[in-house]
PDB file of C-alpha atoms and ligand atoms in Angstrom:
ATOM      1  CA  UNK K 108       6.122   8.037 -34.538  1.00 33.00           C
ATOM      2  CA  UNK K 109       2.903   6.217 -33.762  1.00 32.00           C
ATOM      3  CA  UNK K 110       3.398   2.645 -32.638  1.00 32.00           C
ATOM      4  CA  UNK K 111       0.996   0.132 -34.029  1.00 34.00           C
ATOM      5  CA  UNK K 112      -1.259  -1.061 -31.209  1.00 31.00           C
ATOM      6  CA  UNK K 113      -2.083  -4.738 -31.477  1.00 32.00           C
ATOM      7  CA  UNK K 114      -3.755  -7.389 -29.391  1.00 36.00           C
ATOM      8  CA  UNK K 115      -1.308  -9.026 -26.983  1.00 35.00           C
ATOM      9  CA  UNK K 116      -1.091 -12.546 -28.263  1.00 38.00           C
ATOM     10  CA  UNK K 117       2.514 -13.209 -27.288  1.00 42.00           C
ATOM     11  CA  UNK K 118       3.510 -15.778 -24.708  1.00 49.00           C
ATOM     12  CA  UNK K 119       6.829 -16.534 -23.097  1.00 49.00           C
ATOM     13  CA  UNK K 120       8.065 -19.848 -24.503  1.00 49.00           C
ATOM     14  CA  UNK K 121       7.904 -22.317 -21.637  1.00 49.00           C
ATOM     15  CA  UNK K 122      11.290 -23.788 -22.584  1.00 42.00           C
ATOM     16  CA  UNK K 123      12.914 -20.465 -21.647  1.00 50.00           C
ATOM     17  CA  UNK K 124      11.277 -20.458 -18.239  1.00 49.00           C
ATOM     18  CA  UNK K 125      12.815 -23.804 -17.375  1.00 47.00           C
ATOM     19  CA  UNK K 126      16.333 -23.296 -18.681  1.00 50.00           C
ATOM     20  CA  UNK K 127      18.699 -25.590 -16.748  1.00 55.00           C
ATOM     21  CA  UNK K 128      21.136 -22.694 -16.236  1.00 84.00           C
ATOM     22  CA  UNK K 129      18.951 -19.802 -15.208  1.00 94.00           C
ATOM     23  CA  UNK K 130      15.471 -19.146 -13.815  1.00 95.00           C
ATOM     24  CA  UNK K 131      13.278 -16.453 -15.348  1.00 96.00           C
ATOM     25  CA  UNK K 132      10.701 -14.715 -13.168  1.00 96.00           C
ATOM     26  CA  UNK K 133       8.113 -12.072 -13.972  1.00 96.00           C
ATOM     27  CA  UNK K 134       6.570 -11.704 -10.532  1.00 96.00           C
ATOM     28  CA  UNK K 135       7.634  -9.316  -7.808  1.00 96.00           C
ATOM     29  CA  UNK K 136       6.847 -10.422  -4.287  1.00 97.00           C
ATOM     30  CA  UNK K 137       5.975  -8.151  -1.376  1.00 98.00           C
ATOM     31  CA  UNK K 138       5.410  -9.760   2.009  1.00 98.00           C
ATOM     32  CA  UNK K 139       4.473  -7.894   5.182  1.00 98.00           C
ATOM     33  CA  UNK K 140       6.744  -9.542   7.761  1.00 98.00           C
ATOM     34  CA  UNK K 141       6.167  -7.282  10.773  1.00 98.00           C
ATOM     35  CA  UNK K 142       4.142  -4.228  11.729  1.00 98.00           C
ATOM     36  CA  UNK K 143       2.867  -2.002  14.484  1.00 97.00           C
ATOM     37  CA  UNK K 144       0.367   0.046  12.565  1.00 97.00           C
ATOM     38  CA  UNK K 145      -3.168   1.144  13.420  1.00 97.00           C
ATOM     39  CA  UNK K 146      -5.439   4.136  12.942  1.00 97.00           C
ATOM     40  CA  UNK K 147      -5.763   4.441  16.721  1.00 95.00           C
ATOM     41  CA  UNK K 148      -2.025   5.139  17.095  1.00 95.00           C
ATOM     42  CA  UNK K 149      -2.459   8.206  14.851  1.00 97.00           C
ATOM     43  CA  UNK K 150      -5.241   9.553  17.055  1.00 95.00           C
ATOM     44  CA  UNK K 151      -3.342   8.905  20.283  1.00 95.00           C
ATOM     45  CA  UNK K 152      -0.216  10.642  18.969  1.00 96.00           C
ATOM     46  CA  UNK K 153      -2.279  13.662  17.910  1.00 96.00           C
ATOM     47  CA  UNK K 154      -4.312  13.755  21.125  1.00 94.00           C
ATOM     48  CA  UNK K 155      -1.230  13.927  23.374  1.00 92.00           C
ATOM     49  CA  UNK K 156      -1.026  17.622  22.545  1.00 90.00           C
ATOM     50  CA  UNK K 157      -4.346  18.340  24.263  1.00 88.00           C
ATOM     51  CA  UNK K 158      -4.953  15.308  26.511  1.00 84.00           C
ATOM     52  CA  UNK K 159      -1.416  14.607  27.749  1.00 88.00           C
ATOM     53  CA  UNK K 160      -0.908  11.167  29.313  1.00 86.00           C
ATOM     54  CA  UNK K 161      -4.637  10.391  29.073  1.00 85.00           C
ATOM     55  CA  UNK K 162      -4.266  10.093  25.277  1.00 78.00           C
ATOM     56  CA  UNK K 163      -2.616   6.692  25.593  1.00 84.00           C
ATOM     57  CA  UNK K 164      -5.733   5.122  27.150  1.00 85.00           C
ATOM     58  CA  UNK K 165      -8.377   6.883  25.091  1.00 82.00           C
ATOM     59  CA  UNK K 166     -10.533   5.277  22.440  1.00 83.00           C
ATOM     60  CA  UNK K 167     -13.316   7.655  21.492  1.00 87.00           C
ATOM     61  CA  UNK K 168     -14.684   5.341  18.799  1.00 87.00           C
ATOM     62  CA  UNK K 169     -14.445   4.923  15.043  1.00 88.00           C
ATOM     63  CA  UNK K 170     -16.354   8.115  14.189  1.00 93.00           C
ATOM     64  CA  UNK K 171     -14.011  10.273  16.232  1.00 92.00           C
ATOM     65  CA  UNK K 172     -10.938   8.457  14.854  1.00 94.00           C
ATOM     66  CA  UNK K 173     -12.126   8.952  11.284  1.00 96.00           C
ATOM     67  CA  UNK K 174     -12.894  12.646  11.811  1.00 97.00           C
ATOM     68  CA  UNK K 175      -9.574  13.433  13.458  1.00 97.00           C
ATOM     69  CA  UNK K 176      -7.570  11.523  10.829  1.00 98.00           C
ATOM     70  CA  UNK K 177      -9.368  13.412   8.051  1.00 98.00           C
ATOM     71  CA  UNK K 178      -8.622  16.701   9.818  1.00 98.00           C
ATOM     72  CA  UNK K 179      -4.924  15.810  10.212  1.00 98.00           C
ATOM     73  CA  UNK K 180      -4.678  14.771   6.561  1.00 98.00           C
ATOM     74  CA  UNK K 181      -6.508  17.866   5.302  1.00 97.00           C
ATOM     75  CA  UNK K 182      -4.305  20.230   7.360  1.00 97.00           C
ATOM     76  CA  UNK K 183      -1.169  18.266   6.439  1.00 97.00           C
ATOM     77  CA  UNK K 184      -0.366  17.734  10.107  1.00 97.00           C
ATOM     78  CA  UNK K 185       1.860  14.753   9.336  1.00 98.00           C
ATOM     79  CA  UNK K 186       3.836  13.811  12.435  1.00 98.00           C
ATOM     80  CA  UNK K 187       1.030  11.757  14.110  1.00 98.00           C
ATOM     81  CA  UNK K 188       1.290   9.377  11.129  1.00 98.00           C
ATOM     82  CA  UNK K 189       4.887   8.516  12.041  1.00 98.00           C
ATOM     83  CA  UNK K 190       4.286   6.518  15.255  1.00 97.00           C
ATOM     84  CA  UNK K 191       4.008   3.109  13.616  1.00 98.00           C
ATOM     85  CA  UNK K 192       6.022   0.867  11.341  1.00 98.00           C
ATOM     86  CA  UNK K 193       5.536  -1.633   8.554  1.00 98.00           C
ATOM     87  CA  UNK K 194       8.322  -4.033   7.542  1.00 98.00           C
ATOM     88  CA  UNK K 195       8.228  -5.682   4.125  1.00 98.00           C
ATOM     89  CA  UNK K 196      10.336  -8.395   2.543  1.00 98.00           C
ATOM     90  CA  UNK K 197      10.601  -7.714  -1.170  1.00 98.00           C
ATOM     91  CA  UNK K 198      11.964  -9.938  -3.887  1.00 98.00           C
ATOM     92  CA  UNK K 199      12.528  -7.922  -7.066  1.00 98.00           C
ATOM     93  CA  UNK K 200      15.101  -7.241  -9.779  1.00 98.00           C
ATOM     94  CA  UNK K 201      17.992  -4.982  -8.770  1.00 98.00           C
ATOM     95  CA  UNK K 202      16.728  -2.103 -10.932  1.00 98.00           C
ATOM     96  CA  UNK K 203      13.484  -2.080  -8.943  1.00 98.00           C
ATOM     97  CA  UNK K 204      15.271  -2.317  -5.588  1.00 98.00           C
ATOM     98  CA  UNK K 205      17.271   0.678  -6.733  1.00 98.00           C
ATOM     99  CA  UNK K 206      14.056   2.684  -7.221  1.00 98.00           C
ATOM    100  CA  UNK K 207      12.868   1.618  -3.784  1.00 98.00           C
ATOM    101  CA  UNK K 208      16.087   2.639  -2.110  1.00 98.00           C
ATOM    102  CA  UNK K 209      15.806   6.227  -3.341  1.00 98.00           C
ATOM    103  CA  UNK K 210      13.340   6.778  -0.511  1.00 98.00           C
ATOM    104  CA  UNK K 211      15.527   8.175   2.223  1.00 98.00           C
ATOM    105  CA  UNK K 212      13.123   8.092   5.136  1.00 98.00           C
ATOM    106  CA  UNK K 213      12.966   4.264   5.012  1.00 98.00           C
ATOM    107  CA  UNK K 214      15.310   1.678   6.557  1.00 98.00           C
ATOM    108  CA  UNK K 215      16.753  -1.058   4.333  1.00 98.00           C
ATOM    109  CA  UNK K 216      18.806  -4.217   4.479  1.00 98.00           C
ATOM    110  CA  UNK K 217      19.619  -5.973   1.222  1.00 98.00           C
ATOM    111  CA  UNK K 218      21.049  -9.340   0.269  1.00 97.00           C
ATOM    112  CA  UNK K 219      24.813  -9.010  -0.204  1.00 97.00           C
ATOM    113  CA  UNK K 220      26.649 -10.076  -3.328  1.00 97.00           C
ATOM    114  CA  UNK K 221      29.885  -9.808  -1.317  1.00 97.00           C
ATOM    115  CA  UNK K 222      28.846 -12.315   1.309  1.00 96.00           C
ATOM    116  CA  UNK K 223      26.817 -14.773  -0.733  1.00 96.00           C
ATOM    117  CA  UNK K 224      26.780 -16.204  -4.214  1.00 96.00           C
ATOM    118  CA  UNK K 225      23.777 -14.794  -6.067  1.00 96.00           C
ATOM    119  CA  UNK K 226      21.205 -17.202  -7.473  1.00 96.00           C
ATOM    120  CA  UNK K 227      20.736 -17.375 -11.263  1.00 97.00           C
ATOM    121  CA  UNK K 228      17.273 -15.780 -11.103  1.00 97.00           C
ATOM    122  CA  UNK K 229      16.451 -13.002 -13.574  1.00 97.00           C
ATOM    123  CA  UNK K 230      13.502 -10.792 -14.467  1.00 97.00           C
ATOM    124  CA  UNK K 231      11.644 -10.801 -17.762  1.00 97.00           C
ATOM    125  CA  UNK K 232       8.364  -8.987 -18.458  1.00 97.00           C
ATOM    126  CA  UNK K 233       5.260 -11.132 -18.872  1.00 95.00           C
ATOM    127  CA  UNK K 234       2.246 -10.854 -21.171  1.00 93.00           C
ATOM    128  CA  UNK K 235       0.637  -8.139 -19.033  1.00 94.00           C
ATOM    129  CA  UNK K 236       3.553  -5.686 -19.385  1.00 96.00           C
ATOM    130  CA  UNK K 237       3.179  -2.838 -21.893  1.00 96.00           C
ATOM    131  CA  UNK K 238       6.385  -3.041 -23.941  1.00 97.00           C
ATOM    132  CA  UNK K 239       6.531   0.053 -26.123  1.00 96.00           C
ATOM    133  CA  UNK K 240       6.726   3.735 -25.235  1.00 93.00           C
ATOM    134  CA  UNK K 241       5.588   6.784 -27.161  1.00 93.00           C
ATOM    135  CA  UNK K 242       6.009  10.490 -26.420  1.00 89.00           C
ATOM    136  CA  UNK K 243       8.700  12.518 -24.673  1.00 85.00           C
ATOM    137  CA  UNK K 244      10.592  12.016 -21.393  1.00 82.00           C
ATOM    138  CA  UNK K 245       8.206  12.838 -18.578  1.00 75.00           C
ATOM    139  CA  UNK K 246       5.185  12.298 -20.857  1.00 80.00           C
ATOM    140  CA  UNK K 247       5.598   8.723 -21.988  1.00 84.00           C
ATOM    141  CA  UNK K 248       2.602   6.701 -22.987  1.00 89.00           C
ATOM    142  CA  UNK K 249       2.992   2.920 -22.873  1.00 93.00           C
ATOM    143  CA  UNK K 250       1.318   0.649 -25.400  1.00 95.00           C
ATOM    144  CA  UNK K 251       1.261  -3.109 -25.968  1.00 96.00           C
ATOM    145  CA  UNK K 252       4.097  -4.791 -27.810  1.00 95.00           C
ATOM    146  CA  UNK K 253       3.794  -5.957 -31.391  1.00 95.00           C
ATOM    147  CA  UNK K 254       3.539  -9.652 -32.178  1.00 96.00           C
ATOM    148  CA  UNK K 255       6.925 -11.258 -31.466  1.00 96.00           C
ATOM    149  CA  UNK K 256       8.189  -8.440 -29.209  1.00 97.00           C
ATOM    150  CA  UNK K 257       7.922 -10.446 -26.018  1.00 96.00           C
ATOM    151  CA  UNK K 258       9.564 -13.533 -27.509  1.00 96.00           C
ATOM    152  CA  UNK K 259      12.421 -11.392 -28.843  1.00 96.00           C
ATOM    153  CA  UNK K 260      12.931  -9.719 -25.473  1.00 97.00           C
ATOM    154  CA  UNK K 261      12.860 -12.982 -23.534  1.00 96.00           C
ATOM    155  CA  UNK K 262      15.078 -14.797 -25.968  1.00 94.00           C
ATOM    156  CA  UNK K 263      17.641 -11.957 -26.170  1.00 95.00           C
ATOM    157  CA  UNK K 264      17.634 -11.321 -22.428  1.00 96.00           C
ATOM    158  CA  UNK K 265      17.862 -14.967 -21.416  1.00 94.00           C
ATOM    159  CA  UNK K 266      20.882 -15.467 -23.690  1.00 94.00           C
ATOM    160  CA  UNK K 267      22.651 -12.519 -22.056  1.00 95.00           C
ATOM    161  CA  UNK K 268      21.641 -13.664 -18.541  1.00 96.00           C
ATOM    162  CA  UNK K 269      22.919 -17.190 -19.131  1.00 95.00           C
ATOM    163  CA  UNK K 270      26.233 -15.921 -20.543  1.00 94.00           C
ATOM    164  CA  UNK K 271      26.677 -13.446 -17.676  1.00 96.00           C
ATOM    165  CA  UNK K 272      25.930 -16.079 -15.053  1.00 96.00           C
ATOM    166  CA  UNK K 273      28.296 -18.542 -16.689  1.00 95.00           C
ATOM    167  CA  UNK K 274      31.072 -15.934 -16.547  1.00 96.00           C
ATOM    168  CA  UNK K 275      30.190 -15.178 -12.914  1.00 97.00           C
ATOM    169  CA  UNK K 276      30.461 -18.815 -11.813  1.00 96.00           C
ATOM    170  CA  UNK K 277      33.649 -19.317 -13.807  1.00 96.00           C
ATOM    171  CA  UNK K 278      35.248 -16.404 -11.970  1.00 97.00           C
ATOM    172  CA  UNK K 279      34.115 -17.778  -8.610  1.00 97.00           C
ATOM    173  CA  UNK K 280      35.495 -21.224  -9.506  1.00 97.00           C
ATOM    174  CA  UNK K 281      38.803 -19.574 -10.456  1.00 98.00           C
ATOM    175  CA  UNK K 282      38.963 -18.046  -6.960  1.00 98.00           C
ATOM    176  CA  UNK K 283      37.975 -14.469  -7.828  1.00 98.00           C
ATOM    177  CA  UNK K 284      36.265 -12.615  -4.961  1.00 98.00           C
ATOM    178  CA  UNK K 285      32.443 -12.518  -5.065  1.00 98.00           C
ATOM    179  CA  UNK K 286      32.538  -8.706  -4.841  1.00 98.00           C
ATOM    180  CA  UNK K 287      34.505  -8.609  -8.130  1.00 98.00           C
ATOM    181  CA  UNK K 288      32.714 -11.411  -9.967  1.00 98.00           C
ATOM    182  CA  UNK K 289      29.298  -9.805  -9.382  1.00 98.00           C
ATOM    183  CA  UNK K 290      30.120  -6.901 -11.707  1.00 98.00           C
ATOM    184  CA  UNK K 291      29.147  -9.011 -14.717  1.00 98.00           C
ATOM    185  CA  UNK K 292      25.601  -9.660 -13.479  1.00 98.00           C
ATOM    186  CA  UNK K 293      22.764  -7.578 -14.961  1.00 98.00           C
ATOM    187  CA  UNK K 294      20.379  -5.281 -13.079  1.00 98.00           C
ATOM    188  CA  UNK K 295      17.625  -7.791 -13.889  1.00 98.00           C
ATOM    189  CA  UNK K 296      19.144 -10.172 -11.293  1.00 98.00           C
ATOM    190  CA  UNK K 297      16.744 -10.749  -8.411  1.00 98.00           C
ATOM    191  CA  UNK K 298      17.625  -9.375  -5.014  1.00 98.00           C
ATOM    192  CA  UNK K 299      15.846  -9.478  -1.673  1.00 98.00           C
ATOM    193  CA  UNK K 300      15.461  -6.581   0.693  1.00 98.00           C
ATOM    194  CA  UNK K 301      13.959  -5.814   4.088  1.00 98.00           C
ATOM    195  CA  UNK K 302      12.279  -2.405   3.994  1.00 98.00           C
ATOM    196  CA  UNK K 303      10.752  -0.601   6.960  1.00 98.00           C
ATOM    197  CA  UNK K 304       8.800   2.641   6.903  1.00 98.00           C
ATOM    198  CA  UNK K 305       6.131   4.516   8.802  1.00 98.00           C
ATOM    199  CA  UNK K 306       2.748   5.409   7.332  1.00 98.00           C
ATOM    200  CA  UNK K 307       3.743   8.972   6.480  1.00 98.00           C
ATOM    201  CA  UNK K 308       6.795   7.777   4.524  1.00 98.00           C
ATOM    202  CA  UNK K 309       4.721   5.038   2.906  1.00 98.00           C
ATOM    203  CA  UNK K 310       2.084   7.521   1.701  1.00 98.00           C
ATOM    204  CA  UNK K 311       4.821   9.676   0.164  1.00 98.00           C
ATOM    205  CA  UNK K 312       6.185   6.579  -1.576  1.00 98.00           C
ATOM    206  CA  UNK K 313       2.709   5.552  -2.803  1.00 98.00           C
ATOM    207  CA  UNK K 314       2.040   9.039  -4.192  1.00 98.00           C
ATOM    208  CA  UNK K 315       5.213   8.810  -6.290  1.00 98.00           C
ATOM    209  CA  UNK K 316       5.304   5.121  -7.172  1.00 98.00           C
ATOM    210  CA  UNK K 317       1.741   4.493  -8.329  1.00 98.00           C
ATOM    211  CA  UNK K 318       0.125   5.872 -11.447  1.00 96.00           C
ATOM    212  CA  UNK K 319      -3.248   7.345 -10.512  1.00 97.00           C
ATOM    213  CA  UNK K 320      -4.640   9.896 -12.969  1.00 95.00           C
ATOM    214  CA  UNK K 321      -7.072  11.118 -10.278  1.00 96.00           C
ATOM    215  CA  UNK K 322      -4.269  11.982  -7.818  1.00 98.00           C
ATOM    216  CA  UNK K 323      -3.550  15.635  -7.018  1.00 98.00           C
ATOM    217  CA  UNK K 324      -0.052  15.115  -8.489  1.00 97.00           C
ATOM    218  CA  UNK K 325      -0.206  12.155 -10.898  1.00 95.00           C
ATOM    219  CA  UNK K 326       3.085  10.281 -11.200  1.00 95.00           C
ATOM    220  CA  UNK K 327       4.372   7.917 -13.901  1.00 93.00           C
ATOM    221  CA  UNK K 328       6.510   5.291 -12.184  1.00 96.00           C
ATOM    222  CA  UNK K 329       8.008   2.287 -13.914  1.00 96.00           C
ATOM    223  CA  UNK K 330       5.559  -0.606 -13.757  1.00 97.00           C
ATOM    224  CA  UNK K 331       7.874  -2.873 -11.744  1.00 98.00           C
ATOM    225  CA  UNK K 332       8.218  -0.451  -8.780  1.00 98.00           C
ATOM    226  CA  UNK K 333       4.493   0.197  -9.070  1.00 98.00           C
ATOM    227  CA  UNK K 334       3.930  -3.529  -8.469  1.00 98.00           C
ATOM    228  CA  UNK K 335       5.924  -3.165  -5.242  1.00 98.00           C
ATOM    229  CA  UNK K 336       3.826  -0.128  -4.281  1.00 98.00           C
ATOM    230  CA  UNK K 337       0.558  -1.943  -5.025  1.00 98.00           C
ATOM    231  CA  UNK K 338       1.584  -4.854  -2.786  1.00 98.00           C
ATOM    232  CA  UNK K 339       2.426  -2.449   0.031  1.00 98.00           C
ATOM    233  CA  UNK K 340      -0.723  -0.404  -0.418  1.00 98.00           C
ATOM    234  CA  UNK K 341      -2.892  -3.506  -0.038  1.00 98.00           C
ATOM    235  CA  UNK K 342      -1.348  -4.163   3.391  1.00 98.00           C
ATOM    236  CA  UNK K 343      -1.490  -0.488   4.388  1.00 98.00           C
ATOM    237  CA  UNK K 344      -5.200  -0.193   3.562  1.00 98.00           C
ATOM    238  CA  UNK K 345      -5.895  -3.376   5.544  1.00 98.00           C
ATOM    239  CA  UNK K 346      -3.990  -2.238   8.658  1.00 98.00           C
ATOM    240  CA  UNK K 347      -4.891   1.465   8.599  1.00 98.00           C
ATOM    241  CA  UNK K 348      -8.171   1.686   6.641  1.00 98.00           C
ATOM    242  CA  UNK K 349      -9.178   5.144   7.887  1.00 98.00           C
ATOM    243  CA  UNK K 350      -5.744   6.624   7.210  1.00 98.00           C
ATOM    244  CA  UNK K 351      -5.724   5.045   3.768  1.00 98.00           C
ATOM    245  CA  UNK K 352      -9.230   6.363   3.013  1.00 98.00           C
ATOM    246  CA  UNK K 353      -8.210   9.887   4.052  1.00 98.00           C
ATOM    247  CA  UNK K 354      -5.057   9.606   1.903  1.00 98.00           C
ATOM    248  CA  UNK K 355      -7.312   8.744  -1.057  1.00 98.00           C
ATOM    249  CA  UNK K 356      -9.791  11.531  -0.276  1.00 97.00           C
ATOM    250  CA  UNK K 357      -7.125  14.232  -0.173  1.00 97.00           C
ATOM    251  CA  UNK K 358      -5.507  13.422  -3.493  1.00 98.00           C
ATOM    252  CA  UNK K 359      -2.972  10.781  -2.417  1.00 98.00           C
ATOM    253  CA  UNK K 360      -0.659  13.442  -0.985  1.00 98.00           C
ATOM    254  CA  UNK K 361       1.291  12.460   2.121  1.00 98.00           C
ATOM    255  CA  UNK K 362       0.526  14.935   4.932  1.00 98.00           C
TER     256      UNK K 362
HETATM  257  C1  FAD X  29       8.457   8.938 -11.927  1.00 64.82           C
HETATM  258  C2  FAD X  29       9.795   9.121 -11.287  1.00 64.82           C
HETATM  259  C3  FAD X  29      10.917   9.342 -12.051  1.00 64.82           C
HETATM  260  C4  FAD X  29      12.173   9.524 -11.461  1.00 64.82           C
HETATM  261  N1  FAD X  29      13.269   9.725 -12.260  1.00 64.82           N
HETATM  262  C5  FAD X  29      14.486   9.904 -11.692  1.00 64.82           C
HETATM  263  C6  FAD X  29      15.650  10.114 -12.492  1.00 64.82           C
HETATM  264  O1  FAD X  29      15.590  10.152 -13.712  1.00 64.82           O
HETATM  265  N2  FAD X  29      16.846  10.270 -11.875  1.00 64.82           N
HETATM  266  C7  FAD X  29      16.957  10.269 -10.499  1.00 64.82           C
HETATM  267  O2  FAD X  29      18.062  10.430  -9.975  1.00 64.82           O
HETATM  268  N3  FAD X  29      15.870  10.071  -9.707  1.00 64.82           N
HETATM  269  C8  FAD X  29      14.657   9.888 -10.265  1.00 64.82           C
HETATM  270  N4  FAD X  29      13.552   9.656  -9.456  1.00 64.82           N
HETATM  271  C9  FAD X  29      13.724   9.609  -8.000  1.00 64.82           C
HETATM  272  C10 FAD X  29      13.301  10.939  -7.345  1.00 64.82           C
HETATM  273  O3  FAD X  29      14.133  12.009  -7.772  1.00 64.82           O
HETATM  274  C11 FAD X  29      13.381  10.833  -5.806  1.00 64.82           C
HETATM  275  O4  FAD X  29      14.708  10.577  -5.414  1.00 64.82           O
HETATM  276  C12 FAD X  29      12.517   9.721  -5.269  1.00 64.82           C
HETATM  277  O5  FAD X  29      11.254   9.721  -5.876  1.00 64.82           O
HETATM  278  C13 FAD X  29      12.360   9.921  -3.752  1.00 64.82           C
HETATM  279  O6  FAD X  29      11.500  11.009  -3.563  1.00 64.82           O
HETATM  280  P1  FAD X  29      11.727  12.087  -2.437  1.00 64.82           P
HETATM  281  O7  FAD X  29      13.103  12.662  -2.486  1.00 64.82           O
HETATM  282  O8  FAD X  29      10.574  13.071  -2.469  1.00 64.82           O
HETATM  283  O9  FAD X  29      11.422  11.242  -1.122  1.00 64.82           O
HETATM  284  P2  FAD X  29      12.236  10.550   0.024  1.00 64.82           P
HETATM  285  O10 FAD X  29      13.676  10.349  -0.252  1.00 64.82           O
HETATM  286  O11 FAD X  29      11.385   9.364   0.371  1.00 64.82           O
HETATM  287  O12 FAD X  29      12.120  11.614   1.176  1.00 64.82           O
HETATM  288  C14 FAD X  29      10.840  12.001   1.689  1.00 64.82           C
HETATM  289  C15 FAD X  29      10.811  13.498   1.900  1.00 64.82           C
HETATM  290  O13 FAD X  29      11.776  13.833   2.926  1.00 64.82           O
HETATM  291  C16 FAD X  29      12.350  15.080   2.620  1.00 64.82           C
HETATM  292  N5  FAD X  29      13.787  14.890   2.399  1.00 64.82           N
HETATM  293  C17 FAD X  29      14.466  13.712   2.335  1.00 64.82           C
HETATM  294  N6  FAD X  29      15.771  13.930   2.158  1.00 64.82           N
HETATM  295  C18 FAD X  29      15.936  15.266   2.097  1.00 64.82           C
HETATM  296  C19 FAD X  29      17.043  16.121   1.908  1.00 64.82           C
HETATM  297  N7  FAD X  29      18.275  15.654   1.718  1.00 64.82           N
HETATM  298  N8  FAD X  29      16.849  17.443   1.910  1.00 64.82           N
HETATM  299  C20 FAD X  29      15.620  17.967   2.096  1.00 64.82           C
HETATM  300  N9  FAD X  29      14.494  17.219   2.250  1.00 64.82           N
HETATM  301  C21 FAD X  29      14.661  15.884   2.267  1.00 64.82           C
HETATM  302  C22 FAD X  29      11.657  15.605   1.363  1.00 64.82           C
HETATM  303  O14 FAD X  29      10.546  16.377   1.745  1.00 64.82           O
HETATM  304  C23 FAD X  29      11.189  14.331   0.696  1.00 64.82           C
HETATM  305  O15 FAD X  29      10.094  14.534  -0.188  1.00 64.82           O
HETATM  306  C24 FAD X  29      12.304   9.479 -10.038  1.00 64.82           C
HETATM  307  C25 FAD X  29      11.160   9.254  -9.263  1.00 64.82           C
HETATM  308  C26 FAD X  29       9.923   9.070  -9.863  1.00 64.82           C
HETATM  309  C27 FAD X  29       8.720   8.813  -8.977  1.00 64.82           C
END
């Protein structure tokens, strides 16, 4: 079936964004809260093999750093890219946090629905989100929604969210444990998570969770986790520009 491609003229009705019962969000926030990440740390870790203790005090200049990082990336000598960390605070719907948490070389701490009452904040796509898919699993192509699609999605979803949250609060008021009451909340409920990785793990994540047709192994992640990846990549390229450039040059494959 070929979906009819139309101009995106839909807008989320503002009344739905300011419902007294629930809050609808379309953004996903990624904040770098801590880090110890630099290109020089990669060079020093690599140089310890030939310079021993001297490596820690060496700085042979940007040209040398760039050349060695390119060499390490090209040869897939990955361990020197592990001696650093980046910690992010992410606010995203649960289904996106779930994608993030598949990455086993990271460390995570997430908001608990056992220990706190969750806020009535839920995800809906905005006007920029492609809403329809064509093709087969693994080869989907996403196209804009038809007129009215976005309004239908937002109106249907917000009704379900409001009903689910009402049920949740009624259970809490009746004395039911938070860990039981939470089962009625949808995966579109916002959660917050601390996520820490090193540059090697981050590059692996970026290779899988961004869609770049020019990559050596193009991936097709869901747009919402890609937004997380894009936020992280902006910080990574700022803190480790030579490592990021080498990652780009060698096909966005983690060494
Ligand atoms: C487009 C896309 C679609 C996906 N669809 C699905 C889906 O339908 N269902 C689903 O369940 N998952 C799905 N996933 C998740 C996917 O299967 C991986 O779990 C996720 O991408 C993490 O990748 P990873 O295992 O390479 O990396 P990480 O978990 O980040 O680990 C990094 C690397 O460490 C090594 N490693 C880690 N753990 C082990 C281990 N136990 N044994 C050996 N080596 C290890 C591997 O080399 C691995 O590549 C999807 C991912 C993407 C990007």
